[in-house]
PDB file of C-alpha atoms in Angstrom:
ATOM      1  CA  ILE A   1     -37.945  59.026  51.091  1.00 86.00           C
ATOM      2  CA  VAL A   2     -36.352  57.495  47.991  1.00 88.00           C
ATOM      3  CA  MET A   3     -37.893  54.113  48.802  1.00 87.00           C
ATOM      4  CA  LEU A   4     -41.342  55.694  49.104  1.00 86.00           C
ATOM      5  CA  VAL A   5     -40.886  57.407  45.755  1.00 87.00           C
ATOM      6  CA  ASN A   6     -39.748  54.163  44.143  1.00 85.00           C
ATOM      7  CA  GLU A   7     -42.833  52.334  45.418  1.00 86.00           C
ATOM      8  CA  ASN A   8     -45.250  54.980  44.118  1.00 86.00           C
ATOM      9  CA  PRO A   9     -45.747  54.792  40.325  1.00 84.00           C
ATOM     10  CA  LEU A  10     -47.249  58.294  40.232  1.00 83.00           C
ATOM     11  CA  LEU A  11     -44.160  59.816  41.859  1.00 83.00           C
ATOM     12  CA  ALA A  12     -41.471  57.690  40.244  1.00 84.00           C
ATOM     13  CA  GLU A  13     -41.366  59.846  37.126  1.00 89.00           C
ATOM     14  CA  ALA A  14     -39.042  62.754  36.492  1.00 90.00           C
ATOM     15  CA  ALA A  15     -41.862  65.115  35.410  1.00 92.00           C
ATOM     16  CA  ALA A  16     -43.968  64.430  38.527  1.00 92.00           C
ATOM     17  CA  LEU A  17     -41.028  64.801  40.884  1.00 93.00           C
ATOM     18  CA  GLY A  18     -40.029  68.024  39.140  1.00 93.00           C
ATOM     19  CA  LYS A  19     -43.406  69.572  39.947  1.00 94.00           C
ATOM     20  CA  CYS A  20     -43.274  68.265  43.513  1.00 95.00           C
ATOM     21  CA  TYR A  21     -39.893  69.694  44.413  1.00 95.00           C
ATOM     22  CA  LYS A  22     -40.825  73.095  42.976  1.00 96.00           C
ATOM     23  CA  VAL A  23     -43.907  73.167  45.222  1.00 96.00           C
ATOM     24  CA  LEU A  24     -41.726  72.189  48.194  1.00 96.00           C
ATOM     25  CA  ASP A  25     -39.334  75.043  47.387  1.00 97.00           C
ATOM     26  CA  LEU A  26     -42.254  77.489  47.383  1.00 97.00           C
ATOM     27  CA  ILE A  27     -43.444  76.191  50.768  1.00 97.00           C
ATOM     28  CA  CYS A  28     -39.910  76.566  52.116  1.00 97.00           C
ATOM     29  CA  GLU A  29     -39.764  80.160  50.891  1.00 96.00           C
ATOM     30  CA  LYS A  30     -43.152  80.974  52.416  1.00 95.00           C
ATOM     31  CA  CYS A  31     -42.093  79.508  55.781  1.00 95.00           C
ATOM     32  CA  MET A  32     -39.043  81.783  55.867  1.00 95.00           C
ATOM     33  CA  LYS A  33     -40.737  84.976  54.653  1.00 93.00           C
ATOM     34  CA  GLN A  34     -43.955  84.890  56.634  1.00 91.00           C
ATOM     35  CA  ARG A  35     -44.295  86.951  59.815  1.00 88.00           C
ATOM     36  CA  ASP A  36     -44.137  83.887  62.077  1.00 90.00           C
ATOM     37  CA  MET A  37     -41.058  82.330  60.531  1.00 92.00           C
ATOM     38  CA  ASN A  38     -40.915  78.535  60.709  1.00 95.00           C
ATOM     39  CA  GLU A  39     -37.309  77.466  60.122  1.00 95.00           C
ATOM     40  CA  VAL A  40     -37.918  73.832  61.069  1.00 94.00           C
ATOM     41  CA  LEU A  41     -40.685  73.314  58.492  1.00 94.00           C
ATOM     42  CA  ALA A  42     -38.636  75.225  55.914  1.00 96.00           C
ATOM     43  CA  MET A  43     -35.677  72.880  56.474  1.00 96.00           C
ATOM     44  CA  LYS A  44     -37.944  69.823  56.153  1.00 94.00           C
ATOM     45  CA  MET A  45     -39.349  71.055  52.846  1.00 96.00           C
ATOM     46  CA  HIS A  46     -35.890  71.923  51.576  1.00 97.00           C
ATOM     47  CA  TYR A  47     -34.453  68.523  52.501  1.00 96.00           C
ATOM     48  CA  ILE A  48     -37.281  66.599  50.793  1.00 95.00           C
ATOM     49  CA  SER A  49     -36.904  68.851  47.764  1.00 96.00           C
ATOM     50  CA  CYS A  50     -33.196  67.998  47.558  1.00 96.00           C
ATOM     51  CA  ILE A  51     -33.989  64.279  47.698  1.00 95.00           C
ATOM     52  CA  PHE A  52     -36.602  64.651  44.951  1.00 95.00           C
ATOM     53  CA  GLN A  53     -34.105  66.534  42.797  1.00 95.00           C
ATOM     54  CA  LYS A  54     -31.566  63.764  43.285  1.00 94.00           C
ATOM     55  CA  CYS A  55     -34.226  61.245  42.228  1.00 93.00           C
ATOM     56  CA  VAL A  56     -34.978  63.265  39.095  1.00 93.00           C
ATOM     57  CA  GLY A  57     -31.313  63.169  38.133  1.00 91.00           C
ATOM     58  CA  PHE A  58     -31.182  59.375  38.440  1.00 90.00           C
ATOM     59  CA  LEU A  59     -34.505  58.839  36.649  1.00 89.00           C
ATOM     60  CA  LYS A  60     -33.329  60.828  33.650  1.00 87.00           C
ATOM     61  CA  GLU A  61     -30.434  58.405  33.260  1.00 81.00           C
ATOM     62  CA  GLY A  62     -32.781  55.512  32.513  1.00 73.00           C
ATOM     63  CA  GLU A  63     -35.268  53.009  33.917  1.00 63.00           C
ATOM     64  CA  ASN A  64     -34.880  51.505  37.364  1.00 66.00           C
ATOM     65  CA  LYS A  65     -32.216  54.042  38.258  1.00 80.00           C
ATOM     66  CA  LEU A  66     -33.887  54.697  41.604  1.00 88.00           C
ATOM     67  CA  ASP A  67     -32.809  51.193  42.603  1.00 88.00           C
ATOM     68  CA  THR A  68     -29.268  52.322  41.896  1.00 88.00           C
ATOM     69  CA  LEU A  69     -29.765  55.427  44.052  1.00 91.00           C
ATOM     70  CA  ILE A  70     -31.176  53.378  46.926  1.00 91.00           C
ATOM     71  CA  LYS A  71     -28.207  50.990  46.822  1.00 91.00           C
ATOM     72  CA  SER A  72     -25.808  53.939  46.728  1.00 91.00           C
ATOM     73  CA  LEU A  73     -27.424  55.410  49.841  1.00 92.00           C
ATOM     74  CA  LEU A  74     -27.302  52.103  51.720  1.00 91.00           C
ATOM     75  CA  LYS A  75     -23.884  50.901  50.602  1.00 91.00           C
ATOM     76  CA  GLY A  76     -21.315  51.138  53.385  1.00 89.00           C
ATOM     77  CA  ARG A  77     -17.574  51.551  53.096  1.00 88.00           C
ATOM     78  CA  ALA A  78     -15.451  48.424  53.411  1.00 85.00           C
ATOM     79  CA  SER A  79     -13.808  49.297  56.724  1.00 85.00           C
ATOM     80  CA  ASP A  80     -16.893  49.712  58.926  1.00 83.00           C
ATOM     81  CA  GLY A  81     -19.996  49.746  56.726  1.00 87.00           C
ATOM     82  CA  PHE A  82     -20.625  53.475  57.198  1.00 91.00           C
ATOM     83  CA  PRO A  83     -22.920  54.866  54.412  1.00 92.00           C
ATOM     84  CA  VAL A  84     -20.594  57.558  53.076  1.00 93.00           C
ATOM     85  CA  TYR A  85     -22.737  58.539  50.080  1.00 94.00           C
ATOM     86  CA  GLN A  86     -25.782  59.039  52.321  1.00 94.00           C
ATOM     87  CA  GLU A  87     -23.774  61.215  54.710  1.00 95.00           C
ATOM     88  CA  LYS A  88     -22.444  63.363  51.864  1.00 95.00           C
ATOM     89  CA  LEU A  89     -25.920  63.788  50.366  1.00 95.00           C
ATOM     90  CA  ILE A  90     -27.381  64.998  53.665  1.00 95.00           C
ATOM     91  CA  ARG A  91     -24.493  67.393  54.246  1.00 96.00           C
ATOM     92  CA  GLU A  92     -24.870  68.729  50.708  1.00 95.00           C
ATOM     93  CA  SER A  93     -28.601  69.286  51.262  1.00 96.00           C
ATOM     94  CA  ILE A  94     -27.943  71.269  54.434  1.00 95.00           C
ATOM     95  CA  ARG A  95     -25.303  73.425  52.724  1.00 94.00           C
ATOM     96  CA  LYS A  96     -27.755  74.226  49.912  1.00 95.00           C
ATOM     97  CA  PHE A  97     -30.360  75.701  52.276  1.00 96.00           C
ATOM     98  CA  PRO A  98     -30.889  79.106  50.603  1.00 95.00           C
ATOM     99  CA  TYR A  99     -31.374  81.196  53.756  1.00 95.00           C
ATOM    100  CA  CYS A 100     -27.899  81.648  55.225  1.00 93.00           C
ATOM    101  CA  GLU A 101     -29.141  83.887  58.052  1.00 92.00           C
ATOM    102  CA  ALA A 102     -31.358  81.134  59.500  1.00 94.00           C
ATOM    103  CA  THR A 103     -30.474  80.235  63.074  1.00 93.00           C
ATOM    104  CA  LEU A 104     -31.286  76.575  62.487  1.00 93.00           C
ATOM    105  CA  LEU A 105     -28.902  76.380  59.530  1.00 94.00           C
ATOM    106  CA  GLN A 106     -26.083  77.904  61.574  1.00 93.00           C
ATOM    107  CA  GLN A 107     -26.679  75.409  64.381  1.00 92.00           C
ATOM    108  CA  LEU A 108     -26.608  72.493  61.954  1.00 94.00           C
ATOM    109  CA  VAL A 109     -23.397  73.691  60.321  1.00 93.00           C
ATOM    110  CA  ARG A 110     -21.691  74.177  63.702  1.00 93.00           C
ATOM    111  CA  SER A 111     -22.665  70.638  64.718  1.00 92.00           C
ATOM    112  CA  ILE A 112     -21.654  68.894  61.505  1.00 93.00           C
ATOM    113  CA  ALA A 113     -18.763  70.867  60.001  1.00 92.00           C
ATOM    114  CA  PRO A 114     -16.067  69.856  62.558  1.00 93.00           C
ATOM    115  CA  VAL A 115     -17.023  66.158  62.402  1.00 93.00           C
ATOM    116  CA  GLU A 116     -15.200  63.836  60.033  1.00 93.00           C
ATOM    117  CA  ILE A 117     -17.379  61.631  57.850  1.00 92.00           C
ATOM    118  CA  GLY A 118     -17.908  58.369  59.692  1.00 89.00           C
ATOM    119  CA  SER A 119     -17.718  59.868  63.189  1.00 90.00           C
ATOM    120  CA  ASP A 120     -20.489  60.897  65.577  1.00 88.00           C
ATOM    121  CA  PRO A 121     -22.646  62.849  65.396  1.00 90.00           C
ATOM    122  CA  THR A 122     -23.668  61.940  61.870  1.00 92.00           C
ATOM    123  CA  ALA A 123     -25.439  64.395  59.598  1.00 93.00           C
ATOM    124  CA  PHE A 124     -28.479  62.116  59.689  1.00 89.00           C
ATOM    125  CA  SER A 125     -28.717  62.210  63.487  1.00 88.00           C
ATOM    126  CA  VAL A 126     -28.154  65.976  63.699  1.00 91.00           C
ATOM    127  CA  LEU A 127     -30.704  66.788  60.999  1.00 92.00           C
ATOM    128  CA  THR A 128     -33.286  64.360  62.399  1.00 87.00           C
ATOM    129  CA  GLN A 129     -32.876  65.818  65.871  1.00 86.00           C
ATOM    130  CA  ALA A 130     -33.322  69.341  64.513  1.00 87.00           C
ATOM    131  CA  ILE A 131     -36.442  68.750  62.422  1.00 84.00           C
ATOM    132  CA  THR A 132     -38.195  66.493  64.952  1.00 78.00           C
ATOM    133  CA  GLY A 133     -37.424  68.651  67.968  1.00 69.00           C
ATOM    134  CA  GLN A 134     -35.841  65.804  69.918  1.00 55.00           C
ATOM    135  CA  VAL A 135     -33.148  66.661  72.424  1.00 45.00           C
ATOM    136  CA  GLY A 136     -31.525  63.260  72.151  1.00 45.00           C
ATOM    137  CA  PHE A 137     -32.042  59.725  70.999  1.00 43.00           C
ATOM    138  CA  VAL A 138     -32.169  57.785  74.261  1.00 45.00           C
ATOM    139  CA  ASP A 139     -34.174  54.584  73.761  1.00 52.00           C
ATOM    140  CA  VAL A 140     -34.971  55.613  70.195  1.00 62.00           C
ATOM    141  CA  GLU A 141     -34.011  53.311  67.340  1.00 76.00           C
ATOM    142  CA  PHE A 142     -34.042  54.050  63.608  1.00 81.00           C
ATOM    143  CA  CYS A 143     -34.330  51.555  60.781  1.00 87.00           C
ATOM    144  CA  THR A 144     -30.976  51.065  59.052  1.00 88.00           C
ATOM    145  CA  THR A 145     -32.676  50.961  55.658  1.00 88.00           C
ATOM    146  CA  CYS A 146     -35.419  53.592  55.623  1.00 85.00           C
ATOM    147  CA  GLY A 147     -34.545  55.624  58.739  1.00 80.00           C
ATOM    148  CA  GLU A 148     -38.026  55.174  60.215  1.00 80.00           C
ATOM    149  CA  LYS A 149     -38.196  55.923  63.938  1.00 78.00           C
ATOM    150  CA  GLY A 150     -39.161  53.127  66.308  1.00 82.00           C
ATOM    151  CA  ALA A 151     -37.628  50.190  64.432  1.00 87.00           C
ATOM    152  CA  SER A 152     -37.351  47.225  66.782  1.00 87.00           C
ATOM    153  CA  LYS A 153     -36.340  44.117  64.833  1.00 91.00           C
ATOM    154  CA  ARG A 154     -32.702  43.043  64.771  1.00 91.00           C
ATOM    155  CA  CYS A 155     -30.650  40.865  62.482  1.00 93.00           C
ATOM    156  CA  SER A 156     -30.789  37.405  64.071  1.00 92.00           C
ATOM    157  CA  VAL A 157     -27.099  36.772  63.332  1.00 93.00           C
ATOM    158  CA  CYS A 158     -25.217  39.892  64.459  1.00 92.00           C
ATOM    159  CA  LYS A 159     -27.998  41.480  66.575  1.00 89.00           C
ATOM    160  CA  MET A 160     -26.413  44.860  65.888  1.00 89.00           C
ATOM    161  CA  VAL A 161     -28.452  46.161  62.928  1.00 91.00           C
ATOM    162  CA  ILE A 162     -32.082  47.227  63.293  1.00 92.00           C
ATOM    163  CA  TYR A 163     -34.921  47.139  60.771  1.00 93.00           C
ATOM    164  CA  CYS A 164     -38.627  47.895  60.531  1.00 91.00           C
ATOM    165  CA  ASP A 165     -39.460  44.581  58.895  1.00 91.00           C
ATOM    166  CA  GLN A 166     -38.199  41.912  56.522  1.00 91.00           C
ATOM    167  CA  THR A 167     -38.676  44.185  53.508  1.00 91.00           C
ATOM    168  CA  CYS A 168     -36.126  46.646  54.881  1.00 91.00           C
ATOM    169  CA  GLN A 169     -33.843  43.781  55.873  1.00 92.00           C
ATOM    170  CA  LYS A 170     -33.880  42.279  52.368  1.00 91.00           C
ATOM    171  CA  THR A 171     -33.273  45.674  50.783  1.00 91.00           C
ATOM    172  CA  HIS A 172     -30.208  46.245  52.957  1.00 92.00           C
ATOM    173  CA  TRP A 173     -28.845  42.689  52.790  1.00 92.00           C
ATOM    174  CA  PHE A 174     -26.563  43.371  49.779  1.00 90.00           C
ATOM    175  CA  ALA A 175     -24.617  45.807  51.979  1.00 88.00           C
ATOM    176  CA  HIS A 176     -25.082  44.193  55.390  1.00 91.00           C
ATOM    177  CA  LYS A 177     -23.884  40.717  54.370  1.00 90.00           C
ATOM    178  CA  LYS A 178     -20.347  42.078  54.035  1.00 87.00           C
ATOM    179  CA  MET A 179     -20.316  43.301  57.637  1.00 88.00           C
ATOM    180  CA  CYS A 180     -22.628  40.848  59.395  1.00 91.00           C
ATOM    181  CA  LYS A 181     -19.932  38.431  60.611  1.00 90.00           C
ATOM    182  CA  SER A 182     -17.627  41.171  61.905  1.00 89.00           C
ATOM    183  CA  LEU A 183     -20.562  42.864  63.675  1.00 88.00           C
ATOM    184  CA  LYS A 184     -21.428  39.508  65.231  1.00 90.00           C
ATOM    185  CA  ASP A 185     -17.881  39.283  66.633  1.00 90.00           C
ATOM    186  CA  VAL A 186     -18.250  42.811  68.057  1.00 89.00           C
ATOM    187  CA  TYR A 187     -21.569  41.914  69.676  1.00 89.00           C
ATOM    188  CA  GLU A 188     -20.202  38.716  71.245  1.00 91.00           C
ATOM    189  CA  LYS A 189     -17.196  40.620  72.580  1.00 91.00           C
ATOM    190  CA  GLN A 190     -19.478  43.235  74.133  1.00 91.00           C
ATOM    191  CA  GLN A 191     -21.600  40.507  75.720  1.00 91.00           C
ATOM    192  CA  SER A 192     -18.525  38.773  77.127  1.00 90.00           C
ATOM    193  CA  GLU A 193     -17.146  41.991  78.595  1.00 90.00           C
ATOM    194  CA  ALA A 194     -20.543  42.872  80.062  1.00 89.00           C
ATOM    195  CA  ALA A 195     -20.736  39.453  81.739  1.00 89.00           C
ATOM    196  CA  LYS A 196     -17.249  39.930  83.239  1.00 89.00           C
ATOM    197  CA  HIS A 197     -18.179  43.368  84.587  1.00 88.00           C
ATOM    198  CA  LYS A 198     -21.377  41.999  86.063  1.00 87.00           C
ATOM    199  CA  LYS A 199     -19.538  39.116  87.753  1.00 86.00           C
ATOM    200  CA  GLN A 200     -16.908  41.476  89.151  1.00 86.00           C
ATOM    201  CA  GLU A 201     -19.630  43.820  90.357  1.00 83.00           C
ATOM    202  CA  GLU A 202     -21.401  40.995  92.188  1.00 83.00           C
ATOM    203  CA  LYS A 203     -18.106  39.895  93.744  1.00 82.00           C
ATOM    204  CA  ASN A 204     -17.381  43.436  94.836  1.00 82.00           C
ATOM    205  CA  GLY A 205     -20.860  43.710  96.341  1.00 77.00           C
ATOM    206  CA  LYS A 206     -20.247  40.604  98.465  1.00 72.00           C
ATOM    207  CA  LEU A 207     -16.927  42.007  99.684  1.00 71.00           C
ATOM    208  CA  ASP A 208     -18.636  45.253 100.658  1.00 67.00           C
ATOM    209  CA  ALA A 209     -21.328  43.328 102.521  1.00 67.00           C
ATOM    210  CA  ASN A 210     -18.698  41.371 104.486  1.00 65.00           C
ATOM    211  CA  SER A 211     -16.851  44.570 105.308  1.00 62.00           C
ATOM    212  CA  ASN A 212     -20.026  46.180 106.668  1.00 59.00           C
ATOM    213  CA  HIS A 213     -20.684  43.098 108.803  1.00 54.00           C
ATOM    214  CA  VAL A 214     -17.262  43.377 110.464  1.00 49.00           C
ATOM    215  CA  THR A 215     -17.760  47.067 111.129  1.00 48.00           C
ATOM    216  CA  GLU A 216     -21.063  46.420 112.882  1.00 47.00           C
ATOM    217  CA  ASP A 217     -19.469  43.803 115.165  1.00 47.00           C
ATOM    218  CA  GLN A 218     -16.516  46.044 116.045  1.00 47.00           C
ATOM    219  CA  PRO A 219     -18.023  47.771 119.154  1.00 45.00           C
ATOM    220  CA  GLU A 220     -18.649  44.395 120.771  1.00 44.00           C
ATOM    221  CA  ALA A 221     -14.990  43.418 120.270  1.00 41.00           C
ATOM    222  CA  GLU A 222     -13.858  46.528 122.110  1.00 42.00           C
ATOM    223  CA  VAL A 223     -16.090  45.988 125.161  1.00 38.00           C
ATOM    224  CA  GLY A 224     -14.013  45.288 128.280  1.00 40.00           C
ATOM    225  CA  ILE A 225     -10.888  47.137 127.142  1.00 36.00           C
ATOM    226  CA  SER A 226      -9.744  49.399 129.958  1.00 39.00           C
ATOM    227  CA  GLN A 227      -9.185  52.956 128.836  1.00 41.00           C
ATOM    228  CA  GLU A 228      -6.790  53.409 131.732  1.00 41.00           C
ATOM    229  CA  ASN A 229      -4.366  50.920 130.217  1.00 42.00           C
ATOM    230  CA  SER A 230      -4.528  52.427 126.735  1.00 39.00           C
ATOM    231  CA  THR A 231      -3.457  55.702 125.257  1.00 40.00           C
ATOM    232  CA  PRO A 232      -4.595  57.511 122.103  1.00 41.00           C
ATOM    233  CA  ASP A 233      -1.426  56.273 120.392  1.00 44.00           C
ATOM    234  CA  ASP A 234      -1.922  52.631 121.359  1.00 42.00           C
ATOM    235  CA  PRO A 235      -3.543  50.547 118.652  1.00 40.00           C
ATOM    236  CA  VAL A 236      -6.679  48.740 119.767  1.00 37.00           C
ATOM    237  CA  GLU A 237      -6.365  45.010 119.339  1.00 40.00           C
ATOM    238  CA  GLY A 238      -8.678  43.677 116.724  1.00 41.00           C
ATOM    239  CA  ALA A 239      -9.205  47.046 115.043  1.00 38.00           C
ATOM    240  CA  ARG A 240      -9.265  47.064 111.266  1.00 40.00           C
ATOM    241  CA  GLU A 241      -8.324  49.724 108.779  1.00 41.00           C
ATOM    242  CA  PRO A 242     -11.424  51.056 106.961  1.00 41.00           C
ATOM    243  CA  ARG A 243     -11.928  49.436 103.581  1.00 41.00           C
ATOM    244  CA  ASP A 244     -12.379  51.590 100.494  1.00 43.00           C
ATOM    245  CA  GLU A 245     -15.475  50.725  98.545  1.00 38.00           C
ATOM    246  CA  ALA A 246     -14.513  49.922  94.999  1.00 37.00           C
ATOM    247  CA  GLY A 247     -16.783  51.663  92.459  1.00 34.00           C
ATOM    248  CA  LEU A 248     -17.375  49.753  89.248  1.00 32.00           C
ATOM    249  CA  ALA A 249     -19.192  51.130  86.219  1.00 35.00           C
ATOM    250  CA  HIS A 250     -22.541  49.413  85.727  1.00 35.00           C
ATOM    251  CA  ALA A 251     -22.372  47.339  82.584  1.00 32.00           C
ATOM    252  CA  GLN A 252     -25.659  46.678  80.838  1.00 37.00           C
ATOM    253  CA  ASP A 253     -26.108  43.809  78.493  1.00 40.00           C
ATOM    254  CA  ALA A 254     -26.766  44.940  74.926  1.00 38.00           C
ATOM    255  CA  PRO A 255     -30.502  44.671  74.262  1.00 40.00           C
ATOM    256  CA  ALA A 256     -31.396  41.760  72.088  1.00 40.00           C
ATOM    257  CA  GLY A 257     -34.901  42.858  71.095  1.00 39.00           C
ATOM    258  CA  PRO A 258     -37.056  41.179  68.464  1.00 41.00           C
ATOM    259  CA  GLN A 259     -34.994  39.515  65.801  1.00 49.00           C
ATOM    260  CA  LEU A 260     -35.304  38.858  62.101  1.00 63.00           C
ATOM    261  CA  SER A 261     -34.294  35.653  60.409  1.00 46.00           C
ATOM    262  CA  GLU A 262     -31.748  35.938  57.660  1.00 43.00           C
ATOM    263  CA  GLU A 263     -32.965  35.017  54.233  1.00 45.00           C
TER     264      GLU A 263
END
């Protein structure tokens, strides 16, 4: 949202944004007070209003301050690159929702409050799931920079960070370059472990196939044995103990996907 504001000259002014967020607040109020209450739309309007208000605060400090806000939102902490400021801003926006009795607000708070900043689920994922109506995020990717759904291009070095396009990649590079090498090491380790699991799985499958082959031949080996000369307690020559099938978790290789070249 901040990036869209920064790219639009008509919006990137404190006075214009001030009018916009007041209209959004009115829409939010109407959604909650109308007969057919719409909590989801109200939360969307409230969240955008909070972002606009944050933009107004930065714009009043001077020119090009939205660039500072964008970098603050994208900057990750040194240990793992997690965008702490972004997480805190989203949590603050949720807490400021003015209708405490709303069921949606209570669900969001229950999901986020017990979670430490930097752990899953993040405030971004919980809020996005709530306002889009998605049950989960299987096979859904979000741009690391702008949060747009359906991002499919990966950093060509670490292959762990996803973007919409090169514009988003360049915007995020100031933060990502500090973590790119360590993420590359993580990716290569995951690939190596996945290859080992796959090799072990194939080996286990061959052992199971050989075991089944012996079991099928067993009746022929017992033909000709006189039951008169054997008792239930006598072991049958050539009999084998049943083999336990080893169950291995299926390891999938991390998807590579389209890649971006580093600038």
